Amino acid sequence: YSNAVYDGDPVLTFNDAFNEMKADALKDGISIWISSGFRSYKTQKNLFERYCKNDVVSNVEMYSARPGHSEHQTGLAIDVNSASSSAYETTYKKVGEWLEKNCHRYGFIIRYPKGKENITGYIYEPWHIRYVGKDYAKKIKESGLCLEEYLGIDSKYAY
């Protein structure tokens, strides 16, 4: 992990931040949970290969990371309630709206925001949040930038 991106201990702070966010969301009538957290290389490899059996690789790469490139492998990214666009358009719409409005207050960012697909390389995922710490989450949210823009990095795979 880059010390330039995270304030505090990412593991301990992540858990505390998520639990605080979960409790506050519930006060607003929103129930959130982690539907997918840390993934090993093997798990990500199996997931990516399963998607590739039903879709072309170039499409899969817009909604699933190659093994070794998934933020889930860092332990700092989670999917909240579901990992499905259709579920967020219906069942979890209010969850996605709540996360968009509030997750930065707890140190998380919507990692693949709407309108930034050509920069992040991934489809809009209102359910996928990444812990960056409260200070950075606030700065990133206020900037209107996605993480790549904020850090001045490229999302392309390096071969």
GROMACS .gro file of N, CA and C in nm:
model
  477
    1TYR      N    1   0.084  -0.119   0.000
    1TYR     CA    2   0.000   0.000   0.000
    1TYR      C    3   0.087   0.124   0.000
    2SER      N    4   0.044   0.223  -0.069
    2SER     CA    5   0.118   0.349  -0.073
    2SER      C    6   0.077   0.434   0.048
    3ASN      N    7   0.175   0.477   0.124
    3ASN     CA    8   0.145   0.563   0.239
    3ASN      C    9   0.086   0.697   0.195
    4ALA      N   10   0.104   0.731   0.069
    4ALA     CA   11   0.051   0.857   0.019
    4ALA      C   12  -0.100   0.852   0.000
    5VAL      N   13  -0.158   0.734   0.002
    5VAL     CA   14  -0.301   0.722  -0.025
    5VAL      C   15  -0.382   0.694   0.100
    6TYR      N   16  -0.325   0.633   0.200
    6TYR     CA   17  -0.402   0.587   0.315
    6TYR      C   18  -0.359   0.658   0.442
    7ASP      N   19  -0.456   0.702   0.521
    7ASP     CA   20  -0.424   0.759   0.650
    7ASP      C   21  -0.457   0.656   0.757
    8GLY      N   22  -0.366   0.629   0.844
    8GLY     CA   23  -0.388   0.530   0.950
    8GLY      C   24  -0.365   0.388   0.903
    9ASP      N   25  -0.398   0.294   0.989
    9ASP     CA   26  -0.383   0.152   0.959
    9ASP      C   27  -0.499   0.108   0.872
   10PRO      N   28  -0.475   0.069   0.744
   10PRO     CA   29  -0.586   0.039   0.654
   10PRO      C   30  -0.673  -0.077   0.699
   11VAL      N   31  -0.618  -0.175   0.767
   11VAL     CA   32  -0.700  -0.290   0.807
   11VAL      C   33  -0.790  -0.255   0.924
   12LEU      N   34  -0.732  -0.204   1.031
   12LEU     CA   35  -0.812  -0.171   1.149
   12LEU      C   36  -0.909  -0.057   1.120
   13THR      N   37  -0.862   0.046   1.052
   13THR     CA   38  -0.946   0.160   1.023
   13THR      C   39  -1.060   0.122   0.928
   14PHE      N   40  -1.032   0.035   0.832
   14PHE     CA   41  -1.134  -0.010   0.738
   14PHE      C   42  -1.250  -0.073   0.814
   15ASN      N   43  -1.221  -0.166   0.905
   15ASN     CA   44  -1.328  -0.234   0.979
   15ASN      C   45  -1.410  -0.136   1.062
   16ASP      N   46  -1.342  -0.049   1.133
   16ASP     CA   47  -1.412   0.050   1.215
   16ASP      C   48  -1.498   0.142   1.128
   17ALA      N   49  -1.441   0.185   1.015
   17ALA     CA   50  -1.514   0.275   0.925
   17ALA      C   51  -1.637   0.207   0.867
   18PHE      N   52  -1.623   0.082   0.824
   18PHE     CA   53  -1.738   0.012   0.767
   18PHE      C   54  -1.847  -0.006   0.873
   19ASN      N   55  -1.809  -0.045   0.993
   19ASN     CA   56  -1.910  -0.066   1.098
   19ASN      C   57  -1.982   0.063   1.134
   20GLU      N   58  -1.909   0.174   1.136
   20GLU     CA   59  -1.971   0.304   1.162
   20GLU      C   60  -2.067   0.340   1.048
   21MET      N   61  -2.024   0.319   0.925
   21MET     CA   62  -2.107   0.349   0.809
   21MET      C   63  -2.233   0.262   0.810
   22LYS      N   64  -2.217   0.136   0.840
   22LYS     CA   65  -2.330   0.043   0.845
   22LYS      C   66  -2.433   0.089   0.949
   23ALA      N   67  -2.386   0.127   1.067
   23ALA     CA   68  -2.476   0.172   1.174
   23ALA      C   69  -2.548   0.300   1.134
   24ASP      N   70  -2.478   0.394   1.073
   24ASP     CA   71  -2.541   0.520   1.033
   24ASP      C   72  -2.638   0.500   0.917
   25ALA      N   73  -2.605   0.410   0.826
   25ALA     CA   74  -2.698   0.380   0.716
   25ALA      C   75  -2.828   0.324   0.772
   26LEU      N   76  -2.817   0.237   0.871
   26LEU     CA   77  -2.935   0.176   0.931
   26LEU      C   78  -3.024   0.282   0.997
   27LYS      N   79  -2.962   0.384   1.055
   27LYS     CA   80  -3.039   0.495   1.113
   27LYS      C   81  -3.122   0.566   1.005
   28ASP      N   82  -3.073   0.561   0.881
   28ASP     CA   83  -3.144   0.621   0.767
   28ASP      C   84  -3.234   0.520   0.697
   29GLY      N   85  -3.251   0.402   0.758
   29GLY     CA   86  -3.338   0.299   0.700
   29GLY      C   87  -3.273   0.219   0.589
   30ILE      N   88  -3.140   0.225   0.577
   30ILE     CA   89  -3.066   0.154   0.473
   30ILE      C   90  -2.985   0.043   0.538
   31SER      N   91  -3.009  -0.079   0.496
   31SER     CA   92  -2.934  -0.193   0.546
   31SER      C   93  -2.823  -0.228   0.448
   32ILE      N   94  -2.697  -0.222   0.495
   32ILE     CA   95  -2.586  -0.257   0.409
   32ILE      C   96  -2.505  -0.371   0.469
   33TRP      N   97  -2.443  -0.447   0.380
   33TRP     CA   98  -2.355  -0.556   0.422
   33TRP      C   99  -2.252  -0.579   0.313
   34ILE      N  100  -2.147  -0.650   0.347
   34ILE     CA  101  -2.043  -0.681   0.250
   34ILE      C  102  -2.083  -0.807   0.176
   35SER      N  103  -2.106  -0.796   0.047
   35SER     CA  104  -2.141  -0.914  -0.033
   35SER      C  105  -2.017  -0.980  -0.090
   36SER      N  106  -1.910  -0.904  -0.105
   36SER     CA  107  -1.783  -0.959  -0.152
   36SER      C  108  -1.671  -0.871  -0.097
   37GLY      N  109  -1.579  -0.933  -0.027
   37GLY     CA  110  -1.466  -0.860   0.031
   37GLY      C  111  -1.335  -0.905  -0.030
   38PHE      N  112  -1.242  -0.944   0.056
   38PHE     CA  113  -1.112  -0.989   0.008
   38PHE      C  114  -1.127  -1.112  -0.081
   39ARG      N  115  -1.053  -1.112  -0.191
   39ARG     CA  116  -1.047  -1.228  -0.280
   39ARG      C  117  -0.901  -1.265  -0.302
   40SER      N  118  -0.873  -1.392  -0.292
   40SER     CA  119  -0.738  -1.439  -0.323
   40SER      C  120  -0.716  -1.435  -0.473
   41TYR      N  121  -0.592  -1.451  -0.513
   41TYR     CA  122  -0.559  -1.458  -0.656
   41TYR      C  123  -0.638  -1.572  -0.721
   42LYS      N  124  -0.641  -1.686  -0.655
   42LYS     CA  125  -0.710  -1.803  -0.709
   42LYS      C  126  -0.860  -1.776  -0.726
   43THR      N  127  -0.922  -1.714  -0.628
   43THR     CA  128  -1.065  -1.683  -0.637
   43THR      C  129  -1.091  -1.586  -0.752
   44GLN      N  130  -1.006  -1.483  -0.765
   44GLN     CA  131  -1.024  -1.386  -0.873
   44GLN      C  132  -1.002  -1.453  -1.008
   45LYS      N  133  -0.905  -1.542  -1.016
   45LYS     CA  134  -0.878  -1.615  -1.141
   45LYS      C  135  -0.998  -1.699  -1.181
   46ASN      N  136  -1.055  -1.771  -1.085
   46ASN     CA  137  -1.173  -1.853  -1.113
   46ASN      C  138  -1.292  -1.769  -1.156
   47LEU      N  139  -1.312  -1.657  -1.091
   47LEU     CA  140  -1.423  -1.566  -1.124
   47LEU      C  141  -1.405  -1.509  -1.264
   48PHE      N  142  -1.286  -1.460  -1.294
   48PHE     CA  143  -1.259  -1.401  -1.425
   48PHE      C  144  -1.276  -1.506  -1.536
   49GLU      N  145  -1.223  -1.625  -1.514
   49GLU     CA  146  -1.235  -1.731  -1.614
   49GLU      C  147  -1.380  -1.775  -1.634
   50ARG      N  148  -1.457  -1.776  -1.527
   50ARG     CA  149  -1.599  -1.812  -1.538
   50ARG      C  150  -1.673  -1.711  -1.624
   51TYR      N  151  -1.646  -1.583  -1.601
   51TYR     CA  152  -1.708  -1.479  -1.683
   51TYR      C  153  -1.667  -1.494  -1.830
   52CYS      N  154  -1.541  -1.527  -1.854
   52CYS     CA  155  -1.490  -1.540  -1.992
   52CYS      C  156  -1.553  -1.656  -2.067
   53LYS      N  157  -1.609  -1.752  -1.997
   53LYS     CA  158  -1.678  -1.863  -2.063
   53LYS      C  159  -1.810  -1.817  -2.125
   54ASN      N  160  -1.864  -1.707  -2.075
   54ASN     CA  161  -1.994  -1.658  -2.121
   54ASN      C  162  -1.988  -1.524  -2.193
   55ASP      N  163  -1.870  -1.468  -2.206
   55ASP     CA  164  -1.858  -1.335  -2.266
   55ASP      C  165  -1.717  -1.321  -2.324
   56VAL      N  166  -1.699  -1.226  -2.415
   56VAL     CA  167  -1.566  -1.204  -2.472
   56VAL      C  168  -1.479  -1.128  -2.372
   57VAL      N  169  -1.351  -1.155  -2.374
   57VAL     CA  170  -1.257  -1.100  -2.276
   57VAL      C  171  -1.265  -0.948  -2.268
   58SER      N  172  -1.274  -0.880  -2.383
   58SER     CA  173  -1.278  -0.733  -2.381
   58SER      C  174  -1.400  -0.681  -2.305
   59ASN      N  175  -1.511  -0.752  -2.310
   59ASN     CA  176  -1.629  -0.714  -2.232
   59ASN      C  177  -1.609  -0.746  -2.085
   60VAL      N  178  -1.557  -0.864  -2.056
   60VAL     CA  179  -1.534  -0.906  -1.917
   60VAL      C  180  -1.443  -0.807  -1.846
   61GLU      N  181  -1.342  -0.758  -1.914
   61GLU     CA  182  -1.247  -0.665  -1.853
   61GLU      C  183  -1.310  -0.531  -1.813
   62MET      N  184  -1.433  -0.506  -1.859
   62MET     CA  185  -1.502  -0.384  -1.819
   62MET      C  186  -1.582  -0.402  -1.690
   63TYR      N  187  -1.598  -0.527  -1.644
   63TYR     CA  188  -1.671  -0.549  -1.519
   63TYR      C  189  -1.603  -0.646  -1.424
   64SER      N  190  -1.492  -0.704  -1.463
   64SER     CA  191  -1.417  -0.793  -1.375
   64SER      C  192  -1.268  -0.777  -1.401
   65ALA      N  193  -1.192  -0.766  -1.296
   65ALA     CA  194  -1.047  -0.749  -1.311
   65ALA      C  195  -0.979  -0.883  -1.335
   66ARG      N  196  -0.873  -0.875  -1.412
   66ARG     CA  197  -0.789  -0.994  -1.429
   66ARG      C  198  -0.728  -1.030  -1.293
   67PRO      N  199  -0.700  -1.158  -1.272
   67PRO     CA  200  -0.634  -1.195  -1.146
   67PRO      C  201  -0.501  -1.121  -1.133
   68GLY      N  202  -0.474  -1.074  -1.013
   68GLY     CA  203  -0.355  -0.993  -0.989
   68GLY      C  204  -0.379  -0.844  -1.006
   69HIS      N  205  -0.497  -0.807  -1.056
   69HIS     CA  206  -0.531  -0.667  -1.079
   69HIS      C  207  -0.656  -0.623  -1.004
   70SER      N  208  -0.716  -0.713  -0.930
   70SER     CA  209  -0.841  -0.680  -0.861
   70SER      C  210  -0.815  -0.604  -0.731
   71GLU      N  211  -0.891  -0.498  -0.711
   71GLU     CA  212  -0.882  -0.425  -0.585
   71GLU      C  213  -0.926  -0.510  -0.467
   72HIS      N  214  -1.006  -0.610  -0.493
   72HIS     CA  215  -1.047  -0.701  -0.386
   72HIS      C  216  -0.927  -0.775  -0.327
   73GLN      N  217  -0.823  -0.791  -0.405
   73GLN     CA  218  -0.703  -0.860  -0.357
   73GLN      C  219  -0.623  -0.775  -0.260
   74THR      N  220  -0.651  -0.644  -0.253
   74THR     CA  221  -0.582  -0.557  -0.159
   74THR      C  222  -0.644  -0.565  -0.019
   75GLY      N  223  -0.768  -0.611  -0.012
   75GLY     CA  224  -0.839  -0.610   0.116
   75GLY      C  225  -0.899  -0.474   0.148
   76LEU      N  226  -0.891  -0.378   0.056
   76LEU     CA  227  -0.942  -0.243   0.079
   76LEU      C  228  -1.066  -0.212  -0.002
   77ALA      N  229  -1.114  -0.307  -0.081
   77ALA     CA  230  -1.232  -0.285  -0.163
   77ALA      C  231  -1.337  -0.390  -0.132
   78ILE      N  232  -1.462  -0.347  -0.135
   78ILE     CA  233  -1.573  -0.438  -0.109
   78ILE      C  234  -1.688  -0.409  -0.204
   79ASP      N  235  -1.769  -0.509  -0.225
   79ASP     CA  236  -1.897  -0.491  -0.293
   79ASP      C  237  -2.002  -0.489  -0.184
   80VAL      N  238  -2.089  -0.390  -0.189
   80VAL     CA  239  -2.191  -0.371  -0.086
   80VAL      C  240  -2.326  -0.422  -0.137
   81ASN      N  241  -2.382  -0.517  -0.067
   81ASN     CA  242  -2.514  -0.578  -0.090
   81ASN      C  243  -2.523  -0.665  -0.214
   82SER      N  244  -2.461  -0.628  -0.324
   82SER     CA  245  -2.470  -0.706  -0.447
   82SER      C  246  -2.361  -0.658  -0.541
   83ALA      N  247  -2.338  -0.734  -0.645
   83ALA     CA  248  -2.243  -0.690  -0.749
   83ALA      C  249  -2.312  -0.701  -0.883
   84SER      N  250  -2.428  -0.640  -0.891
   84SER     CA  251  -2.510  -0.653  -1.011
   84SER      C  252  -2.574  -0.519  -1.047
   85SER      N  253  -2.553  -0.477  -1.171
   85SER     CA  254  -2.615  -0.353  -1.219
   85SER      C  255  -2.767  -0.359  -1.208
   86SER      N  256  -2.824  -0.473  -1.248
   86SER     CA  257  -2.970  -0.486  -1.244
   86SER      C  258  -3.023  -0.478  -1.101
   87ALA      N  259  -2.951  -0.536  -1.006
   87ALA     CA  260  -2.994  -0.529  -0.866
   87ALA      C  261  -2.989  -0.386  -0.815
   88TYR      N  262  -2.890  -0.309  -0.859
   88TYR     CA  263  -2.880  -0.171  -0.814
   88TYR      C  264  -2.978  -0.078  -0.884
   89GLU      N  265  -3.029  -0.119  -0.997
   89GLU     CA  266  -3.132  -0.039  -1.063
   89GLU      C  267  -3.268  -0.063  -1.001
   90THR      N  268  -3.282  -0.172  -0.928
   90THR     CA  269  -3.411  -0.206  -0.868
   90THR      C  270  -3.399  -0.220  -0.717
   91THR      N  271  -3.364  -0.335  -0.670
   91THR     CA  272  -3.362  -0.367  -0.526
   91THR      C  273  -3.274  -0.274  -0.443
   92TYR      N  274  -3.154  -0.241  -0.493
   92TYR     CA  275  -3.057  -0.167  -0.411
   92TYR      C  276  -3.036  -0.023  -0.456
   93LYS      N  277  -3.129   0.031  -0.531
   93LYS     CA  278  -3.114   0.169  -0.580
   93LYS      C  279  -3.089   0.266  -0.465
   94LYS      N  280  -3.165   0.254  -0.357
   94LYS     CA  281  -3.149   0.344  -0.243
   94LYS      C  282  -3.014   0.324  -0.174
   95VAL      N  283  -2.964   0.201  -0.176
   95VAL     CA  284  -2.833   0.174  -0.118
   95VAL      C  285  -2.726   0.248  -0.197
   96GLY      N  286  -2.730   0.234  -0.330
   96GLY     CA  287  -2.634   0.302  -0.415
   96GLY      C  288  -2.639   0.453  -0.399
   97GLU      N  289  -2.760   0.508  -0.389
   97GLU     CA  290  -2.775   0.652  -0.370
   97GLU      C  291  -2.718   0.696  -0.235
   98TRP      N  292  -2.744   0.614  -0.131
   98TRP     CA  293  -2.692   0.646   0.002
   98TRP      C  294  -2.539   0.641   0.002
   99LEU      N  295  -2.482   0.538  -0.059
   99LEU     CA  296  -2.336   0.526  -0.067
   99LEU      C  297  -2.276   0.646  -0.141
  100GLU      N  298  -2.334   0.682  -0.252
  100GLU     CA  299  -2.284   0.795  -0.331
  100GLU      C  300  -2.282   0.922  -0.248
  101LYS      N  301  -2.385   0.943  -0.171
  101LYS     CA  302  -2.397   1.065  -0.091
  101LYS      C  303  -2.312   1.062   0.036
  102ASN      N  304  -2.291   0.943   0.093
  102ASN     CA  305  -2.233   0.936   0.227
  102ASN      C  306  -2.103   0.859   0.247
  103CYS      N  307  -2.068   0.767   0.159
  103CYS     CA  308  -1.956   0.677   0.191
  103CYS      C  309  -1.824   0.750   0.215
  104HIS      N  310  -1.805   0.866   0.153
  104HIS     CA  311  -1.681   0.941   0.174
  104HIS      C  312  -1.665   0.987   0.318
  105ARG      N  313  -1.774   1.005   0.388
  105ARG     CA  314  -1.769   1.048   0.529
  105ARG      C  315  -1.704   0.944   0.618
  106TYR      N  316  -1.695   0.821   0.568
  106TYR     CA  317  -1.640   0.709   0.645
  106TYR      C  318  -1.506   0.661   0.589
  107GLY      N  319  -1.457   0.730   0.485
  107GLY     CA  320  -1.326   0.696   0.429
  107GLY      C  321  -1.332   0.612   0.303
  108PHE      N  322  -1.452   0.595   0.245
  108PHE     CA  323  -1.468   0.515   0.124
  108PHE      C  324  -1.501   0.603   0.004
  109ILE      N  325  -1.468   0.554  -0.114
  109ILE     CA  326  -1.508   0.621  -0.238
  109ILE      C  327  -1.579   0.519  -0.326
  110ILE      N  328  -1.671   0.569  -0.408
  110ILE     CA  329  -1.727   0.485  -0.515
  110ILE      C  330  -1.612   0.472  -0.614
  111ARG      N  331  -1.559   0.353  -0.626
  111ARG     CA  332  -1.436   0.336  -0.701
  111ARG      C  333  -1.452   0.353  -0.852
  112TYR      N  334  -1.566   0.311  -0.904
  112TYR     CA  335  -1.590   0.322  -1.047
  112TYR      C  336  -1.715   0.408  -1.070
  113PRO      N  337  -1.697   0.541  -1.059
  113PRO     CA  338  -1.812   0.631  -1.066
  113PRO      C  339  -1.870   0.646  -1.207
  114LYS      N  340  -1.995   0.688  -1.208
  114LYS     CA  341  -2.067   0.712  -1.334
  114LYS      C  342  -1.997   0.824  -1.411
  115GLY      N  343  -1.984   0.802  -1.542
  115GLY     CA  344  -1.923   0.901  -1.628
  115GLY      C  345  -1.771   0.893  -1.636
  116LYS      N  346  -1.711   0.803  -1.562
  116LYS     CA  347  -1.564   0.791  -1.561
  116LYS      C  348  -1.517   0.658  -1.620
  117GLU      N  349  -1.607   0.588  -1.688
  117GLU     CA  350  -1.576   0.455  -1.741
  117GLU      C  351  -1.455   0.456  -1.834
  118ASN      N  352  -1.442   0.560  -1.915
  118ASN     CA  353  -1.329   0.566  -2.008
  118ASN      C  354  -1.196   0.592  -1.937
  119ILE      N  355  -1.202   0.635  -1.813
  119ILE     CA  356  -1.080   0.661  -1.735
  119ILE      C  357  -1.047   0.542  -1.645
  120THR      N  358  -1.148   0.489  -1.576
  120THR     CA  359  -1.123   0.376  -1.485
  120THR      C  360  -1.109   0.244  -1.560
  121GLY      N  361  -1.172   0.236  -1.678
  121GLY     CA  362  -1.171   0.112  -1.754
  121GLY      C  363  -1.281   0.016  -1.715
  122TYR      N  364  -1.365   0.056  -1.619
  122TYR     CA  365  -1.473  -0.031  -1.569
  122TYR      C  366  -1.608   0.040  -1.580
  123ILE      N  367  -1.712  -0.041  -1.591
  123ILE     CA  368  -1.847   0.013  -1.590
  123ILE      C  369  -1.875   0.079  -1.456
  124TYR      N  370  -1.974   0.165  -1.453
  124TYR     CA  371  -2.020   0.227  -1.329
  124TYR      C  372  -2.063   0.118  -1.233
  125GLU      N  373  -2.004   0.119  -1.112
  125GLU     CA  374  -2.037   0.020  -1.010
  125GLU      C  375  -2.067   0.091  -0.878
  126PRO      N  376  -2.193   0.127  -0.854
  126PRO     CA  377  -2.226   0.197  -0.730
  126PRO      C  378  -2.208   0.111  -0.606
  127TRP      N  379  -2.192  -0.019  -0.624
  127TRP     CA  380  -2.177  -0.112  -0.512
  127TRP      C  381  -2.031  -0.134  -0.473
  128HIS      N  382  -1.937  -0.096  -0.557
  128HIS     CA  383  -1.795  -0.124  -0.533
  128HIS      C  384  -1.732  -0.002  -0.469
  129ILE      N  385  -1.697  -0.014  -0.341
  129ILE     CA  386  -1.635   0.098  -0.271
  129ILE      C  387  -1.495   0.058  -0.226
  130ARG      N  388  -1.409   0.158  -0.218
  130ARG     CA  389  -1.270   0.135  -0.177
  130ARG      C  390  -1.236   0.227  -0.063
  131TYR      N  391  -1.166   0.171   0.035
  131TYR     CA  392  -1.124   0.249   0.150
  131TYR      C  393  -0.995   0.324   0.116
  132VAL      N  394  -0.997   0.456   0.137
  132VAL     CA  395  -0.878   0.539   0.118
  132VAL      C  396  -0.851   0.626   0.240
  133GLY      N  397  -0.933   0.616   0.343
  133GLY     CA  398  -0.921   0.701   0.462
  133GLY      C  399  -1.010   0.824   0.449
  134LYS      N  400  -1.051   0.876   0.563
  134LYS     CA  401  -1.147   0.987   0.563
  134LYS      C  402  -1.095   1.112   0.493
  135ASP      N  403  -0.971   1.149   0.520
  135ASP     CA  404  -0.918   1.271   0.459
  135ASP      C  405  -0.915   1.262   0.307
  136TYR      N  406  -0.863   1.151   0.255
  136TYR     CA  407  -0.854   1.136   0.110
  136TYR      C  408  -0.991   1.116   0.046
  137ALA      N  409  -1.079   1.044   0.113
  137ALA     CA  410  -1.213   1.024   0.057
  137ALA      C  411  -1.284   1.158   0.041
  138LYS      N  412  -1.271   1.244   0.140
  138LYS     CA  413  -1.333   1.376   0.133
  138LYS      C  414  -1.272   1.458   0.019
  139LYS      N  415  -1.140   1.456   0.007
  139LYS     CA  416  -1.072   1.531  -0.099
  139LYS      C  417  -1.112   1.480  -0.238
  140ILE      N  418  -1.116   1.348  -0.252
  140ILE     CA  419  -1.151   1.289  -0.382
  140ILE      C  420  -1.296   1.323  -0.416
  141LYS      N  421  -1.386   1.308  -0.320
  141LYS     CA  422  -1.528   1.339  -0.342
  141LYS      C  423  -1.544   1.486  -0.383
  142GLU      N  424  -1.482   1.576  -0.308
  142GLU     CA  425  -1.495   1.719  -0.337
  142GLU      C  426  -1.434   1.756  -0.472
  143SER      N  427  -1.332   1.683  -0.515
  143SER     CA  428  -1.266   1.713  -0.641
  143SER      C  429  -1.350   1.674  -0.762
  144GLY      N  430  -1.439   1.577  -0.744
  144GLY     CA  431  -1.517   1.526  -0.856
  144GLY      C  432  -1.438   1.433  -0.947
  145LEU      N  433  -1.318   1.400  -0.905
  145LEU     CA  434  -1.231   1.314  -0.983
  145LEU      C  435  -1.245   1.169  -0.941
  146CYS      N  436  -1.214   1.077  -1.031
  146CYS     CA  437  -1.204   0.937  -0.992
  146CYS      C  438  -1.062   0.916  -0.939
  147LEU      N  439  -1.034   0.801  -0.883
  147LEU     CA  440  -0.904   0.776  -0.820
  147LEU      C  441  -0.788   0.791  -0.919
  148GLU      N  442  -0.806   0.742  -1.041
  148GLU     CA  443  -0.699   0.755  -1.142
  148GLU      C  444  -0.665   0.901  -1.167
  149GLU      N  445  -0.768   0.984  -1.183
  149GLU     CA  446  -0.745   1.126  -1.207
  149GLU      C  447  -0.679   1.192  -1.087
  150TYR      N  448  -0.729   1.160  -0.970
  150TYR     CA  449  -0.677   1.220  -0.847
  150TYR      C  450  -0.529   1.188  -0.828
  151LEU      N  451  -0.491   1.062  -0.858
  151LEU     CA  452  -0.352   1.020  -0.841
  151LEU      C  453  -0.266   1.043  -0.964
  152GLY      N  454  -0.329   1.078  -1.077
  152GLY     CA  455  -0.255   1.099  -1.200
  152GLY      C  456  -0.197   0.970  -1.256
  153ILE      N  457  -0.278   0.864  -1.248
  153ILE     CA  458  -0.233   0.733  -1.297
  153ILE      C  459  -0.321   0.684  -1.410
  154ASP      N  460  -0.281   0.577  -1.472
  154ASP     CA  461  -0.348   0.517  -1.586
  154ASP      C  462  -0.406   0.383  -1.542
  155SER      N  463  -0.521   0.348  -1.595
  155SER     CA  464  -0.585   0.221  -1.555
  155SER      C  465  -0.555   0.107  -1.651
  156LYS      N  466  -0.473   0.129  -1.751
  156LYS     CA  467  -0.445   0.025  -1.850
  156LYS      C  468  -0.364  -0.089  -1.792
  157TYR      N  469  -0.393  -0.211  -1.838
  157TYR     CA  470  -0.312  -0.326  -1.799
  157TYR      C  471  -0.173  -0.314  -1.860
  158ALA      N  472  -0.072  -0.345  -1.783
  158ALA     CA  473   0.065  -0.348  -1.836
  158ALA      C  474   0.102  -0.494  -1.859
  159TYR      N  475   0.144  -0.526  -1.979
  159TYR     CA  476   0.178  -0.665  -2.012
  159TYR      C  477   0.328  -0.682  -2.019
   0.00000   0.00000   0.00000
